[in-house]
Coordinates of C-alpha atoms in Angstrom, one line a residue:
X1 CA 73.0 -80.8 6.4
X2 CA 70.1 -78.4 7.0
X3 CA 70.6 -75.0 5.4
X4 CA 69.0 -71.4 6.5
X5 CA 67.2 -69.8 3.7
X6 CA 68.8 -66.4 2.6
X7 CA 65.8 -64.4 4.2
X8 CA 66.3 -66.4 7.4
X9 CA 70.2 -65.9 7.5
X10 CA 69.5 -62.0 6.7
X11 CA 66.8 -61.9 9.6
X12 CA 69.2 -63.7 11.8
X13 CA 72.3 -61.6 10.9
X14 CA 70.2 -58.5 11.1
X15 CA 69.0 -59.3 14.8
X16 CA 72.3 -58.5 16.7
X17 CA 75.2 -56.4 15.9
X18 CA 77.6 -58.2 18.2
X19 CA 78.5 -61.9 18.8
X20 CA 76.9 -63.6 21.9
X21 CA 79.3 -64.2 24.8
X22 CA 80.9 -67.6 24.8
X23 CA 81.0 -69.3 28.3
X24 CA 84.4 -70.3 29.2
X25 CA 85.9 -72.3 30.7
X26 CA 84.3 -75.6 29.5
X27 CA 82.3 -77.5 32.3
X28 CA 84.9 -80.2 32.2
X29 CA 87.5 -77.8 33.8
X30 CA 85.0 -76.7 36.5
X31 CA 85.1 -78.3 40.0
X32 CA 81.6 -77.4 40.8
X33 CA 78.4 -76.9 38.9
X34 CA 78.3 -73.2 37.8
X35 CA 75.8 -70.5 36.8
X36 CA 74.7 -69.9 33.1
X37 CA 75.7 -66.7 31.2
X38 CA 73.0 -64.0 30.4
X39 CA 70.5 -64.6 27.8
X40 CA 71.1 -63.9 23.8
X41 CA 69.3 -61.3 22.3
X42 CA 66.0 -61.8 20.9
X43 CA 65.4 -62.2 17.2
X44 CA 61.8 -61.4 16.6
X45 CA 61.2 -57.8 15.5
X46 CA 64.8 -57.2 14.3
X47 CA 64.9 -54.2 12.4
X48 CA 61.3 -53.4 12.6
X49 CA 60.4 -50.0 14.2
X50 CA 58.1 -50.2 17.1
X51 CA 54.8 -48.5 17.1
X52 CA 56.2 -46.0 19.8
X53 CA 59.3 -46.5 22.3
X54 CA 58.5 -43.5 24.2
X55 CA 58.3 -44.2 28.1
X56 CA 54.7 -43.7 29.4
X57 CA 54.1 -41.4 32.3
X58 CA 51.0 -40.8 34.6
X59 CA 48.6 -43.6 34.6
X60 CA 48.2 -46.8 32.5
X61 CA 44.4 -47.5 33.1
X62 CA 43.7 -47.2 36.9
X63 CA 47.4 -47.9 37.8
X64 CA 49.9 -45.2 38.6
X65 CA 53.3 -45.4 37.0
X66 CA 56.2 -44.9 39.3
X67 CA 59.2 -45.7 37.0
X68 CA 60.7 -48.1 34.5
X69 CA 61.7 -51.3 35.7
X70 CA 63.2 -52.6 32.1
X71 CA 62.7 -52.2 28.3
X72 CA 63.5 -54.3 25.2
X73 CA 62.4 -55.1 21.8
X74 CA 59.1 -56.7 23.1
X75 CA 58.2 -53.6 25.2
X76 CA 58.7 -51.9 28.6
X77 CA 58.0 -53.0 32.0
X78 CA 56.8 -50.3 34.4
X79 CA 56.8 -50.1 38.1
X80 CA 53.1 -49.2 39.3
X81 CA 50.7 -48.8 42.2
X82 CA 47.1 -49.9 42.3
X83 CA 45.4 -47.5 44.2
X84 CA 42.0 -49.7 44.3
X85 CA 43.8 -52.9 45.8
X86 CA 46.7 -50.7 47.4
X87 CA 49.6 -52.8 45.9
X88 CA 52.6 -52.6 43.9
X89 CA 52.8 -54.2 40.6
X90 CA 54.7 -54.4 37.4
X91 CA 52.9 -53.6 34.1
X92 CA 54.3 -54.6 30.7
X93 CA 53.5 -52.7 27.8
X94 CA 53.8 -54.7 24.5
X95 CA 55.2 -53.3 21.4
X96 CA 54.9 -55.1 18.1
X97 CA 53.6 -55.0 14.4
X98 CA 50.5 -57.2 15.1
X99 CA 47.2 -55.4 15.5
X100 CA 46.3 -54.5 19.2
X101 CA 43.1 -56.7 18.7
X102 CA 45.2 -59.7 18.3
X103 CA 47.7 -58.7 21.0
X104 CA 44.9 -58.1 23.4
X105 CA 43.2 -61.4 22.7
X106 CA 46.6 -63.2 23.3
X107 CA 47.2 -61.2 26.3
X108 CA 43.9 -61.9 27.7
X109 CA 44.8 -65.7 27.0
X110 CA 47.8 -65.3 29.1
X111 CA 45.7 -63.8 32.2
X112 CA 43.6 -67.2 32.0
X113 CA 46.7 -69.3 32.9
X114 CA 46.3 -69.3 36.7
X115 CA 49.0 -71.4 38.4
X116 CA 51.5 -71.0 41.4
X117 CA 54.4 -71.2 39.0
X118 CA 53.1 -68.5 36.9
X119 CA 53.4 -64.8 37.5
X120 CA 49.6 -63.8 37.8
X121 CA 48.2 -61.3 35.4
X122 CA 45.8 -59.0 37.1
X123 CA 44.4 -56.7 34.5
X124 CA 44.8 -56.6 30.7
X125 CA 43.7 -53.5 28.5
X126 CA 45.0 -50.9 25.9
X127 CA 46.6 -47.7 26.6
X128 CA 47.4 -45.0 23.8
X129 CA 46.8 -48.1 21.1
X130 CA 49.2 -50.3 23.0
X131 CA 48.3 -53.7 24.7
X132 CA 49.4 -53.8 28.4
X133 CA 49.2 -56.5 31.2
X134 CA 49.5 -55.7 35.0
X135 CA 51.3 -58.5 36.9
X136 CA 52.3 -59.3 40.3
X137 CA 55.6 -57.6 41.1
X138 CA 58.3 -60.2 42.4
X139 CA 61.4 -59.3 44.3
X140 CA 63.4 -62.4 44.3
X141 CA 65.3 -61.9 41.2
X142 CA 65.4 -64.2 38.2
X143 CA 66.2 -67.8 38.1
X144 CA 69.3 -66.8 36.0
X145 CA 70.5 -64.5 39.0
X146 CA 70.0 -67.2 41.4
X147 CA 72.1 -69.4 39.3
X148 CA 74.4 -66.9 39.1
X149 CA 75.0 -66.1 42.7
X150 CA 76.8 -69.2 43.9
X151 CA 77.3 -73.0 42.7
X152 CA 74.4 -75.0 43.4
X153 CA 74.0 -79.0 43.9
X154 CA 72.3 -80.7 41.0
X155 CA 69.3 -81.7 42.8
X156 CA 68.5 -78.2 43.9
X157 CA 69.0 -76.8 40.4
X158 CA 66.7 -79.6 39.0
X159 CA 64.2 -78.9 41.6
X160 CA 63.8 -75.3 40.7
X161 CA 63.6 -76.1 36.9
X162 CA 60.7 -78.7 37.8
X163 CA 58.7 -76.2 39.4
X164 CA 59.2 -73.5 36.7
X165 CA 58.5 -76.4 34.3
X166 CA 55.0 -76.9 35.8
X167 CA 54.0 -73.5 35.1
X168 CA 55.0 -74.0 31.4
X169 CA 52.9 -77.2 31.7
X170 CA 49.9 -74.9 32.9
X171 CA 49.9 -72.7 30.2
X172 CA 50.2 -75.6 27.5
X173 CA 47.1 -76.8 29.3
X174 CA 45.5 -73.8 28.0
X175 CA 46.7 -74.0 24.7
X176 CA 49.4 -71.4 25.1
X177 CA 53.0 -71.8 24.2
X178 CA 55.6 -69.8 25.5
X179 CA 58.4 -69.7 22.7
X180 CA 61.1 -67.9 24.6
X181 CA 61.6 -70.0 27.8
X182 CA 65.1 -69.2 29.3
X183 CA 66.2 -68.4 33.0
X184 CA 65.8 -64.7 32.5
X185 CA 62.1 -65.2 32.0
X186 CA 61.6 -67.2 35.2
X187 CA 61.3 -64.6 38.5
X188 CA 61.6 -65.6 42.0
X189 CA 59.4 -64.7 44.9
X190 CA 61.1 -63.8 48.3
X191 CA 60.6 -67.6 49.2
X192 CA 62.4 -68.5 46.0
X193 CA 59.4 -70.0 44.0
X194 CA 59.9 -69.9 40.4
X195 CA 57.3 -68.1 38.4
X196 CA 57.4 -68.1 34.5
X197 CA 57.0 -64.9 33.1
X198 CA 57.2 -62.7 29.6
X199 CA 54.9 -64.6 27.3
X200 CA 55.6 -61.7 25.1
X201 CA 56.0 -63.6 22.0
X202 CA 53.8 -66.6 22.8
X203 CA 51.3 -68.1 20.5
X204 CA 47.7 -69.0 21.2
X205 CA 46.7 -72.1 19.2
X206 CA 43.8 -70.8 17.0
X207 CA 41.9 -74.1 18.2
X208 CA 42.3 -73.0 21.8
X209 CA 39.1 -71.8 23.1
X210 CA 38.2 -69.8 26.6
X211 CA 37.2 -71.9 29.5
X212 CA 38.7 -74.3 32.1
X213 CA 41.8 -75.9 30.9
X214 CA 42.0 -79.5 29.7
X215 CA 44.0 -82.2 31.8
X216 CA 47.7 -82.1 31.4
X217 CA 47.6 -85.6 29.8
X218 CA 45.3 -84.2 27.0
X219 CA 46.8 -83.8 23.8
X220 CA 48.0 -80.1 22.9
X221 CA 46.8 -78.5 19.6
X222 CA 49.3 -77.4 17.2
X223 CA 49.7 -73.5 16.7
X224 CA 51.0 -71.2 14.3
X225 CA 54.6 -70.1 14.7
X226 CA 55.4 -66.6 15.8
X227 CA 51.7 -65.6 15.9
X228 CA 52.4 -62.6 18.5
X229 CA 55.1 -60.6 16.5
X230 CA 55.5 -62.5 13.3
X231 CA 53.0 -63.7 11.0
X232 CA 53.1 -67.5 9.6
X233 CA 54.3 -66.3 6.5
X234 CA 56.5 -63.1 7.0
X235 CA 59.8 -65.2 7.2
X236 CA 61.1 -63.7 10.5
X237 CA 61.9 -65.9 13.6
X238 CA 60.9 -65.2 17.0
X239 CA 62.9 -66.2 20.1
X240 CA 66.1 -66.0 22.1
X241 CA 68.6 -68.0 19.7
X242 CA 70.4 -69.6 22.5
X243 CA 67.6 -71.6 23.5
X244 CA 65.5 -71.9 20.5
X245 CA 64.5 -75.3 18.8
X246 CA 65.3 -76.5 15.5
X247 CA 61.8 -75.6 14.3
X248 CA 61.9 -71.9 15.3
X249 CA 65.1 -71.6 13.1
X250 CA 63.7 -73.3 10.2
X251 CA 60.4 -71.6 10.3
X252 CA 58.3 -74.8 10.5
X253 CA 55.2 -75.5 12.9
X254 CA 56.1 -75.0 16.6
X255 CA 53.9 -76.4 19.6
X256 CA 54.3 -77.3 23.3
X257 CA 57.6 -79.4 22.3
X258 CA 59.2 -76.2 21.4
X259 CA 59.1 -75.0 24.9
X260 CA 60.2 -78.4 26.0
X261 CA 63.4 -78.0 23.9
X262 CA 64.1 -74.6 25.4
X263 CA 63.5 -75.9 28.8
X264 CA 66.2 -78.6 28.3
X265 CA 68.8 -76.3 26.8
X266 CA 68.4 -74.0 29.8
X267 CA 68.5 -76.8 32.5
X268 CA 71.5 -78.4 30.4
X269 CA 73.4 -74.8 30.6
X270 CA 72.7 -74.7 34.4
X271 CA 73.9 -78.0 35.2
X272 CA 77.1 -78.1 32.8
X273 CA 77.8 -74.4 32.7
X274 CA 77.6 -74.4 29.0
X275 CA 75.1 -74.8 26.4
X276 CA 74.5 -78.1 24.4
X277 CA 74.9 -76.5 21.1
X278 CA 77.8 -74.3 19.9
X279 CA 78.1 -71.1 18.1
X280 CA 78.8 -67.5 19.1
X281 CA 76.9 -65.6 16.4
X282 CA 73.3 -66.1 15.8
X283 CA 73.7 -67.8 12.6
X284 CA 76.3 -70.0 13.9
X285 CA 73.9 -71.1 16.9
X286 CA 71.2 -71.6 14.1
X287 CA 73.6 -74.0 12.0
X288 CA 74.6 -75.8 15.2
X289 CA 71.1 -76.3 16.5
X290 CA 69.9 -77.5 13.2
X291 CA 72.8 -80.0 12.4
X292 CA 74.6 -81.0 15.6
X293 CA 73.9 -83.4 18.0
X294 CA 73.7 -82.0 21.6
X295 CA 77.0 -82.6 23.5
X296 CA 76.7 -85.0 26.3
X297 CA 76.6 -83.9 29.9
X298 CA 80.2 -84.0 31.5
X299 CA 80.5 -87.1 33.5
X300 CA 82.1 -85.2 36.7
X301 CA 78.9 -83.4 38.0
X302 CA 77.6 -86.3 40.0
X303 CA 74.1 -86.5 38.4
X304 CA 72.1 -89.8 37.8
X305 CA 71.8 -91.2 34.4
X306 CA 68.4 -90.5 34.2
X307 CA 68.9 -86.7 34.3
X308 CA 71.0 -87.0 31.4
X309 CA 68.9 -89.4 29.5
X310 CA 65.7 -86.9 30.1
X311 CA 67.7 -84.0 28.6
X312 CA 68.8 -85.9 25.7
X313 CA 65.3 -86.8 24.8
X314 CA 64.1 -83.2 25.3
X315 CA 66.9 -81.9 23.0
X316 CA 65.9 -84.1 19.9
X317 CA 65.9 -82.3 16.8
X318 CA 62.7 -84.2 15.6
X319 CA 59.6 -83.0 18.0
X320 CA 58.1 -86.3 17.6
X321 CA 61.1 -87.9 19.4
X322 CA 60.9 -85.6 22.5
X323 CA 58.2 -86.2 25.2
X324 CA 54.7 -86.1 24.5
X325 CA 54.4 -83.2 27.2
X326 CA 56.0 -81.1 29.7
X327 CA 54.4 -83.3 32.3
X328 CA 56.0 -86.5 31.0
X329 CA 59.5 -84.8 30.8
X330 CA 58.8 -83.4 34.4
X331 CA 57.8 -86.8 35.7
X332 CA 61.1 -88.0 34.6
X333 CA 63.2 -85.4 35.9
X334 CA 61.4 -85.4 39.3
X335 CA 61.6 -89.1 39.9
X336 CA 63.6 -90.4 43.0
X337 CA 65.7 -93.2 42.1
X338 CA 65.2 -94.9 45.3
X339 CA 61.6 -95.5 44.5
X340 CA 62.8 -98.3 42.3
X341 CA 64.4 -99.9 45.1
X342 CA 61.4 -101.6 46.4
X343 CA 58.1 -103.0 44.8
X344 CA 55.1 -100.9 44.3
X345 CA 52.8 -100.9 47.2
X346 CA 49.3 -102.5 46.2
X347 CA 46.3 -100.1 45.8
X348 CA 45.0 -100.7 49.4
X349 CA 48.2 -100.5 51.3
X350 CA 47.3 -97.5 53.0
X351 CA 44.6 -98.7 55.1
X352 CA 45.3 -99.4 58.9
X353 CA 44.3 -98.8 62.4
X354 CA 46.6 -96.8 64.3
X355 CA 47.5 -92.9 64.1
X356 CA 50.4 -90.9 64.9
X357 CA 50.9 -91.9 68.6
X358 CA 51.8 -95.4 67.2
X359 CA 55.0 -94.1 65.5
X360 CA 56.4 -93.3 69.2
X361 CA 55.5 -96.8 70.5
X362 CA 57.1 -98.5 67.6
X363 CA 60.3 -96.5 67.9
X364 CA 62.0 -98.8 70.3
X365 CA 59.7 -102.1 69.8
X366 CA 59.6 -102.4 65.9
X367 CA 62.5 -104.9 65.7
X368 CA 60.4 -107.4 67.6
X369 CA 57.2 -107.0 65.5
X370 CA 55.8 -107.9 62.2
X371 CA 57.2 -105.7 59.3
X372 CA 53.8 -104.9 57.9
X373 CA 53.1 -102.0 60.0
X374 CA 53.5 -98.9 57.6
X375 CA 49.7 -98.5 56.6
X376 CA 48.8 -98.0 60.2
X377 CA 51.6 -95.4 60.5
X378 CA 49.9 -93.3 58.0
X379 CA 46.1 -93.8 59.0
X380 CA 44.8 -90.3 59.2
X381 CA 47.6 -88.8 57.7
X382 CA 47.3 -89.9 54.2
X383 CA 45.1 -92.4 53.3
X384 CA 41.8 -92.5 50.9
X385 CA 39.8 -90.4 53.4
X386 CA 42.2 -87.7 54.0
X387 CA 43.0 -87.5 50.5
X388 CA 39.3 -86.9 49.5
X389 CA 39.0 -84.4 52.4
X390 CA 41.9 -82.3 51.1
X391 CA 40.7 -82.3 47.6
X392 CA 37.2 -81.2 48.6
X393 CA 38.8 -78.6 50.5
X394 CA 41.1 -77.3 48.0
X395 CA 38.4 -77.3 45.4
X396 CA 36.0 -75.3 47.8
X397 CA 38.5 -72.3 47.2
X398 CA 36.8 -71.9 43.8
X399 CA 40.4 -70.7 42.6
X400 CA 40.7 -71.4 38.7
X401 CA 43.4 -73.9 39.5
X402 CA 42.0 -75.4 42.3
X403 CA 41.1 -78.6 40.5
X404 CA 44.4 -79.0 39.1
X405 CA 46.0 -78.4 42.3
X406 CA 44.2 -81.1 44.1
X407 CA 45.0 -83.6 41.5
X408 CA 48.7 -82.9 41.5
X409 CA 48.7 -82.6 45.3
X410 CA 47.1 -86.3 45.4
X411 CA 49.4 -87.7 42.8
X412 CA 52.7 -86.4 44.6
X413 CA 51.5 -87.3 48.3
X414 CA 50.1 -90.9 47.0
X415 CA 53.7 -91.2 45.7
X416 CA 55.3 -89.9 49.0
X417 CA 53.4 -92.3 51.1
X418 CA 54.2 -95.3 48.9
X419 CA 57.9 -94.5 49.0
X420 CA 57.5 -94.0 52.7
X421 CA 55.9 -97.2 53.3
X422 CA 58.2 -99.0 51.1
X423 CA 61.2 -97.5 53.1
X424 CA 59.4 -98.2 56.5
X425 CA 59.0 -101.9 55.8
X426 CA 62.6 -102.2 54.1
X427 CA 64.1 -101.0 57.2
X428 CA 62.5 -103.7 59.4
X429 CA 63.1 -106.3 57.2
X430 CA 66.8 -105.4 56.6
X431 CA 67.4 -106.0 60.3
X432 CA 64.8 -108.5 61.4
X433 CA 64.3 -110.7 58.2
X434 CA 67.3 -110.3 56.2
X435 CA 69.7 -109.9 58.9
X436 CA 71.9 -107.3 57.0
X437 CA 71.5 -104.3 59.4
X438 CA 72.3 -103.6 63.0
X439 CA 69.4 -102.9 65.3
X440 CA 71.2 -99.5 66.0
X441 CA 71.1 -98.8 62.2
X442 CA 67.4 -99.5 62.2
X443 CA 66.7 -97.0 65.0
X444 CA 68.5 -94.3 63.0
X445 CA 66.4 -94.9 59.8
X446 CA 63.2 -95.3 61.7
X447 CA 63.8 -92.0 63.5
X448 CA 64.4 -90.3 60.2
X449 CA 61.2 -91.8 58.8
X450 CA 59.3 -90.6 61.8
X451 CA 60.4 -86.9 61.2
X452 CA 59.2 -87.3 57.5
X453 CA 56.0 -88.6 58.8
X454 CA 55.5 -85.3 61.2
X455 CA 56.2 -83.2 58.2
X456 CA 53.7 -85.2 56.2
X457 CA 51.2 -85.0 58.9
X458 CA 51.8 -81.2 59.5
X459 CA 51.2 -80.5 55.5
X460 CA 48.3 -82.7 55.6
X461 CA 46.6 -81.0 58.4
X462 CA 47.1 -77.6 56.8
X463 CA 45.9 -78.6 53.5
X464 CA 42.5 -80.3 55.0
X465 CA 41.7 -76.6 56.3
X466 CA 43.3 -74.6 53.4
X467 CA 42.3 -71.3 52.3
X468 CA 43.0 -69.7 49.2
X469 CA 46.3 -68.6 50.2
X470 CA 47.4 -72.2 51.4
X471 CA 46.1 -73.5 48.3
X472 CA 48.3 -71.2 46.3
X473 CA 51.5 -72.7 47.9
X474 CA 49.9 -76.3 48.0
X475 CA 52.5 -77.7 45.5
X476 CA 55.4 -76.0 47.4
X477 CA 54.1 -77.5 50.5
X478 CA 54.3 -81.0 49.2
X479 CA 57.8 -80.5 47.2
X480 CA 59.1 -79.2 50.3
X481 CA 58.5 -82.5 52.4
X482 CA 61.6 -84.1 53.6
X483 CA 63.7 -86.4 50.9
X484 CA 63.2 -89.9 51.9
X485 CA 66.3 -91.1 50.4
X486 CA 68.0 -89.2 53.6
X487 CA 66.8 -92.0 55.5
X488 CA 68.9 -94.5 53.7
X489 CA 72.2 -92.7 54.2
X490 CA 73.3 -94.1 57.5
X491 CA 76.9 -92.3 57.4
X492 CA 74.8 -88.9 57.3
X493 CA 72.3 -89.8 59.7
X494 CA 74.9 -90.9 62.3
X495 CA 77.0 -87.6 61.6
X496 CA 74.1 -85.1 61.5
X497 CA 71.1 -86.6 63.1
X498 CA 72.2 -88.8 66.0
X499 CA 69.4 -90.3 68.3
X500 CA 68.8 -88.6 71.6
X501 CA 69.3 -90.4 74.7
X502 CA 66.4 -92.9 75.6
X503 CA 64.9 -90.9 78.7
X504 CA 64.4 -87.9 76.5
X505 CA 63.3 -89.3 73.3
X506 CA 59.4 -88.9 73.9
X507 CA 60.1 -85.1 74.7
X508 CA 62.2 -84.7 71.6
X509 CA 59.4 -86.4 69.4
X510 CA 57.1 -83.7 70.8
X511 CA 59.4 -80.9 69.9
X512 CA 59.8 -82.3 66.5
X513 CA 56.2 -82.4 66.0
X514 CA 56.1 -78.7 66.8
X515 CA 58.7 -78.0 64.5
X516 CA 57.2 -79.9 61.6
X517 CA 54.0 -77.7 62.0
X518 CA 56.4 -74.6 62.0
X519 CA 58.1 -75.7 58.6
X520 CA 54.9 -76.4 56.8
X521 CA 53.3 -73.0 58.2
X522 CA 56.5 -71.3 56.7
X523 CA 56.2 -73.0 53.4
X524 CA 52.5 -71.8 53.3
X525 CA 53.2 -68.2 53.7
X526 CA 52.0 -68.2 57.3
X527 CA 55.2 -66.5 58.7
X528 CA 53.9 -65.1 61.8
X529 CA 52.4 -68.6 63.0
X530 CA 55.4 -70.3 62.0
X531 CA 57.8 -68.0 64.0
X532 CA 55.5 -68.5 67.1
X533 CA 55.6 -72.5 66.7
X534 CA 59.5 -72.5 66.1
X535 CA 59.7 -70.4 69.4
X536 CA 57.7 -72.6 71.4
X537 CA 59.6 -75.6 70.2
X538 CA 62.9 -74.0 71.1
X539 CA 61.8 -73.3 74.7
X540 CA 60.8 -76.8 75.1
X541 CA 63.9 -77.9 73.5
X542 CA 66.3 -76.1 75.6
X543 CA 66.1 -78.0 79.1
X544 CA 66.5 -81.3 77.1
X545 CA 70.0 -80.1 76.2
X546 CA 70.2 -82.1 73.0
X547 CA 72.5 -79.9 70.9
X548 CA 71.5 -81.1 67.3
X549 CA 68.0 -80.3 68.2
X550 CA 68.6 -76.8 69.6
X551 CA 71.1 -75.8 67.5
X552 CA 68.7 -76.3 64.5
X553 CA 65.9 -74.7 66.2
X554 CA 67.9 -71.6 66.9
X555 CA 68.7 -71.2 63.1
X556 CA 65.3 -71.8 62.4
X557 CA 63.9 -69.3 64.7
X558 CA 66.6 -66.8 63.4
X559 CA 65.3 -67.2 59.9
X560 CA 61.6 -66.9 60.7
X561 CA 62.4 -63.5 62.6
X562 CA 64.5 -62.4 59.6
X563 CA 61.4 -63.3 57.3
X564 CA 59.3 -60.9 59.7
X565 CA 61.9 -58.2 59.3
X566 CA 62.6 -58.8 63.2
X567 CA 66.4 -57.9 62.6
X568 CA 67.1 -56.9 66.3
X569 CA 65.7 -60.1 67.5
X570 CA 67.5 -62.2 65.0
X571 CA 70.8 -60.5 65.9
X572 CA 70.2 -61.1 69.5
X573 CA 69.4 -64.7 68.7
X574 CA 72.8 -65.0 66.9
X575 CA 74.8 -63.5 69.9
X576 CA 73.5 -65.9 72.4

C-alpha cells in the first residue's frame, strides 16, 4: 500500500478546512446520467501568502478593467475592455511564489497554443509585478454547468469531452501540460463548443522550444512537476485533489499522461454521477487514488463496452499503462462501433465518375443496379482532389494551427467517407444480394444516406473556400455531420423520417440540399447566411405539404432567428 510522506500529508491536510462534498446517491440508484458535483479545492499554494490579493483597478496594460469575474488561490479574473480592438475580454492575473520571469515565460507558452478547443490568449505581460493573460471572454458557461443543467445522453457527453480533449492534445503538442483539467476549467462558447482554459498551474517542459508544434504522434517530453507554483523539490502538490493522478499525490514525475488521468476521472464522473475513487477529505482521496482500483462504470447507463475499456486504461495507476497520448485516447472514445461492421475500403475506393445529381437518380433505381457505386456518389464531394483543395485552402489562411486543422479534417472526413461508402454498399447488398432486407427498408436507409451526403457536400464546399473564421470552426463542422449509424435504425427512420410521396421526392431533395447548406453555415458561425437559407428552404417546402420536412424547417428557422436575436420574428413563427 502506497503511503504519503508526512510532509505530503501535512500539505494536503492544510489545503482545505472542510471536507469535500460526496455525491449521493450512487449512480446505480439513478435512472438517467446525472451531472457531476462542483470541483474540489486546489491544493497548490495552500497556506502560502500571495504576493498581493488586492483587486486591481483602472487598467492592465491597454485594457480597461470593468469588474471582477472571479478569484481564487491562483489569481483573479477580470472583466475587461480592449479599446484598440473594441472587444470585451477576460484578463487573468496570476499569483504565486515563482519569479515573474518564469511565470511570464510559461504564460507566453500558453499563448502559443492556438487551437479551436483552447481559449485563445490575446496578450501576455506584467502589471505591478504580476503576470497577466488577456483571453477571449466566453458566455456559454462551463462544461460543469452544462452537465449540471440536465441529464444528457452518454454519446453527447462523450462528444463534448472528446472536443475538450483535443484542446489538451494541442497543448501537449507544444510541450505544455495542464495539470488541473476538470469540467470547471472547460468553458463553452454560445454555440456550445468546449474550450480548455485555466492553465494556471501548467508546466512547460524544459525541453520545449518556441516554434511550430510537433505532430500529435510525436513523443512528448517529460516535464518537472508543479513548475508554475511549486518547485520540483519543495514538497508541495499542485492540482485539484478529486482529479489528480497518483503521480501528483506521490510527488513523482508528471507528463501528458497525468492530464489523461484527470480527463478520464472527469469523464467517468460525468457519465456515472460519481468519481472512480472514493474519499471525501483530501487525504482520503489521495489514499484512494494511490491504492484503490477505479470502480467499474455502472452497467445500466447504456454505453458500449469500448467506452468503459478506454476509461479503465486512462485511469491506470502506472502512467506507462495508459494511452501513449491524448490523441490515442480520443481516437478510442471517438470511434463508431458501426465502422467495424464492414471491411475497410481499399485506398482507391473514392474514385468514380458521377456527382451529386447521381444520388437522386439512384434513389429509386439502385435495387436493380450494381452495389459498387459508392465511389461515384462521392466524386467531387470528398475524393483525393477535393481533399487536396481543402487542405491548400485551410493552410492559405496562415493561422498557426492551419496545418494541424487541415490534417485533422482530412483524417475525419476520410473516415466519414469510408463509413458512408461501406453503409451505402451494405444497404444495396442487404436487399439485392443477401435478400435479408425489403426494398422499402433499402429506400429508407438510402434516403438517410443521401441526406448525410448532402451535409458532407455542404461542409466540403464551405471548407473549399474557407477563410480564417471558417477554419477556426472546421473541426466543429466535421464533427457536426450526421451520425451514419442513424441510417441503420429502421424503426427510428420509419417513425421520424418517412419517405415523401414519389411525386414530390425531387423537390424534397432540393429543399434538403438547401437545408444542408444552412446547417453547415450555422456550424461555421455564418448565422446570417444560415437564416436566409433556412427561410428559403421553408418557403420551398411549404407548398409540398410534407409535414416532417416543414416542421423541422420551422424549428430550424426559429433557432436561427434566436441566434440573431430576432426574438419578435421567432415568437411570431412559433405562433403560426
